[in-house]
Amino acid sequence: MTIPEAKIIYQKYNCSTFRICTQNYPVYMEYHRLEIAKWQEEQWKNEKIQEMYGELIQSGKVETFLELYEIAAEFHNTEKLSVLYRSLKQIAVPQKPQKKVDLAETILGKRNRRVRSGMIYWAYDLHCRKLTGALFLYVQNCLGEIRTWDVYIARRIQRAKHLYITMKQELGY
């Protein structure tokens, strides 16, 4: 495996060596033998983020945004948060309940609140108060009027609404 091939593999698996390892172990071993520097992987991540942002502008797909979030969240800086917010504005609030909940959970955070995951905590921790408020408003629009017969999705909606209210009170919005 060459360095250009390693870049293709790395980006194919959404810039995650964990994904490479769990989904294709022999390829991971070849990749690992190259001992690619962290700065190089970060550069590839930045390229992938720009590529996905362009793709998102064209397609407006929720799935692309969710993948973009997974890559950009590792940086946890204002620049990547700004890219994510601009990306979010390219997506119209979806009609399907599952996609609405997927977006809301990503913005609110999928992990335990103590971990402070999600875009809202990220914006708040970086002192971006206006952005934090805008993200709360986006989540409110996502969770507003959702009707579904799917019990699993209904539970996710209730959890997201509860988290939304709790976070709003905690952060003072």
C-alpha positions as a printed NumPy array, in Angstrom:
array([[  0.   ,   0.   ,   0.   ],
       [  1.271,   3.454,  -0.932],
       [  0.581,   6.765,   0.804],
       [ -1.915,   7.9  ,  -1.893],
       [ -3.715,   4.548,  -1.553],
       [ -3.727,   4.967,   2.234],
       [ -5.343,   8.394,   1.834],
       [ -8.105,   6.905,  -0.325],
       [ -8.706,   4.117,   2.207],
       [ -8.682,   6.537,   5.157],
       [-11.199,   8.855,   3.526],
       [-13.339,   5.958,   2.303],
       [-13.838,   4.887,   5.934],
       [-14.77 ,   8.462,   6.985],
       [-11.312,   9.241,   8.359],
       [-11.528,   6.628,  11.098],
       [ -8.811,   4.052,  11.693],
       [-11.257,   2.352,  14.061],
       [-13.672,   1.822,  11.172],
       [-10.897,   0.508,   8.96 ],
       [ -9.854,  -1.92 ,  11.697],
       [-13.34 ,  -3.205,  12.464],
       [-14.572,  -3.397,   8.887],
       [-11.455,  -4.553,   7.051],
       [ -8.701,  -5.776,   9.368],
       [ -6.157,  -6.881,   6.697],
       [ -6.344,  -3.435,   5.084],
       [ -5.969,  -1.841,   8.52 ],
       [ -2.771,  -3.824,   9.143],
       [ -1.31 ,  -2.569,   5.857],
       [ -2.386,   0.973,   6.706],
       [ -0.911,   0.681,  10.201],
       [  2.457,  -0.506,   8.831],
       [  2.838,   2.795,   6.977],
       [  2.96 ,   4.664,  10.331],
       [  1.212,   7.714,   8.932],
       [  1.705,  10.848,  11.018],
       [ -1.232,  12.394,  12.868],
       [ -0.723,  15.724,  11.076],
       [ -1.124,  13.892,   7.761],
       [ -4.364,  12.269,   8.892],
       [ -5.628,  15.685,  10.059],
       [ -4.839,  17.135,   6.646],
       [ -6.794,  14.302,   5.009],
       [ -9.689,  14.932,   7.401],
       [ -9.736,  18.606,   6.433],
       [ -9.824,  17.643,   2.756],
       [-12.662,  15.19 ,   3.409],
       [-14.604,  17.841,   5.343],
       [-14.309,  20.283,   2.438],
       [-15.313,  17.562,  -0.028],
       [-18.347,  16.573,   2.048],
       [-19.359,  20.211,   2.542],
       [-19.398,  20.66 ,  -1.237],
       [-21.404,  17.457,  -1.596],
       [-23.862,  18.638,   1.053],
       [-24.413,  21.947,  -0.726],
       [-25.312,  19.984,  -3.859],
       [-27.484,  17.297,  -2.277],
       [-28.777,  18.69 ,   1.029],
       [-28.878,  15.137,   2.434],
       [-29.206,  14.611,   6.176],
       [-26.977,  11.512,   5.984],
       [-24.112,  13.56 ,   4.534],
       [-24.45 ,  16.07 ,   7.366],
       [-24.35 ,  13.302,   9.978],
       [-21.16 ,  11.866,   8.458],
       [-19.648,  15.346,   8.239],
       [-20.431,  15.908,  11.918],
       [-18.653,  12.687,  12.918],
       [-15.453,  13.827,  11.227],
       [-15.568,  17.52 ,  12.196],
       [-16.484,  16.929,  15.85 ],
       [-13.021,  15.533,  16.548],
       [-11.485,  18.975,  15.952],
       [-13.785,  20.764,  18.428],
       [-12.889,  24.265,  17.227],
       [-14.798,  27.311,  16.016],
       [-13.809,  26.838,  12.372],
       [-15.274,  23.323,  12.124],
       [-18.345,  24.328,  14.122],
       [-18.914,  27.129,  11.63 ],
       [-18.628,  24.679,   8.714],
       [-21.177,  22.42 ,  10.405],
       [-23.588,  25.276,  11.036],
       [-23.322,  26.472,   7.421],
       [-23.93 ,  22.861,   6.378],
       [-26.953,  22.627,   8.635],
       [-28.447,  25.697,   6.966],
       [-28.193,  23.878,   3.611],
       [-30.567,  21.188,   4.872],
       [-34.274,  21.893,   4.896],
       [-35.934,  20.445,   7.995],
       [-36.727,  16.924,   6.774],
       [-40.245,  15.506,   6.64 ],
       [-39.489,  11.986,   7.889],
       [-39.647,  11.652,  11.691],
       [-36.51 ,   9.494,  11.867],
       [-34.393,  12.053,  10.016],
       [-35.739,  14.864,  12.211],
       [-34.77 ,  12.942,  15.333],
       [-31.358,  12.036,  13.883],
       [-30.629,  15.728,  13.325],
       [-31.968,  16.774,  16.727],
       [-29.911,  14.099,  18.524],
       [-26.762,  15.129,  16.684],
       [-27.23 ,  18.774,  17.613],
       [-28.206,  17.994,  21.223],
       [-25.624,  15.235,  21.692],
       [-26.035,  11.481,  21.662],
       [-23.971,  10.708,  24.737],
       [-24.67 ,  11.274,  28.406],
       [-25.011,  14.988,  29.221],
       [-21.935,  14.87 ,  31.454],
       [-19.824,  14.163,  28.356],
       [-21.128,  17.398,  26.746],
       [-21.35 ,  16.018,  23.229],
       [-23.306,  17.598,  20.405],
       [-23.176,  20.93 ,  18.642],
       [-25.   ,  22.922,  21.329],
       [-22.481,  22.178,  24.08 ],
       [-19.687,  22.63 ,  21.554],
       [-20.953,  26.126,  20.638],
       [-21.612,  27.026,  24.273],
       [-18.158,  25.877,  25.404],
       [-16.563,  28.01 ,  22.664],
       [-18.617,  31.026,  23.889],
       [-20.675,  31.275,  20.68 ],
       [-23.896,  32.408,  22.374],
       [-25.78 ,  33.433,  19.212],
       [-24.927,  30.141,  17.547],
       [-26.04 ,  28.216,  20.627],
       [-29.397,  29.989,  20.477],
       [-29.718,  29.319,  16.74 ],
       [-29.024,  25.62 ,  17.318],
       [-31.693,  25.465,  20.024],
       [-34.135,  27.045,  17.567],
       [-33.216,  24.502,  14.872],
       [-33.821,  21.623,  17.3  ],
       [-37.143,  23.167,  18.308],
       [-38.162,  23.235,  14.628],
       [-37.073,  19.604,  14.185],
       [-38.964,  18.354,  17.22 ],
       [-42.012,  20.601,  16.838],
       [-44.815,  18.627,  15.221],
       [-43.697,  15.044,  14.721],
       [-46.307,  12.354,  14.345],
       [-45.329,   8.716,  14.103],
       [-46.728,   5.275,  14.813],
       [-43.255,   3.841,  15.334],
       [-42.855,   3.305,  19.089],
       [-39.042,   3.331,  18.91 ],
       [-38.948,   6.688,  17.122],
       [-41.619,   8.082,  19.464],
       [-39.387,   7.183,  22.441],
       [-36.405,   8.854,  20.785],
       [-38.505,  11.965,  20.183],
       [-39.562,  12.095,  23.843],
       [-35.952,  11.657,  24.998],
       [-34.778,  14.402,  22.643],
       [-37.525,  16.779,  23.804],
       [-36.644,  16.119,  27.438],
       [-32.946,  16.691,  26.727],
       [-33.783,  19.884,  24.833],
       [-35.72 ,  21.304,  27.797],
       [-33.071,  20.224,  30.312],
       [-30.213,  21.711,  28.29 ],
       [-32.072,  24.972,  27.706],
       [-32.557,  25.371,  31.459],
       [-28.992,  24.328,  32.256],
       [-27.433,  26.762,  29.772],
       [-29.862,  29.59 ,  30.51 ],
       [-31.689,  29.919,  27.182]])
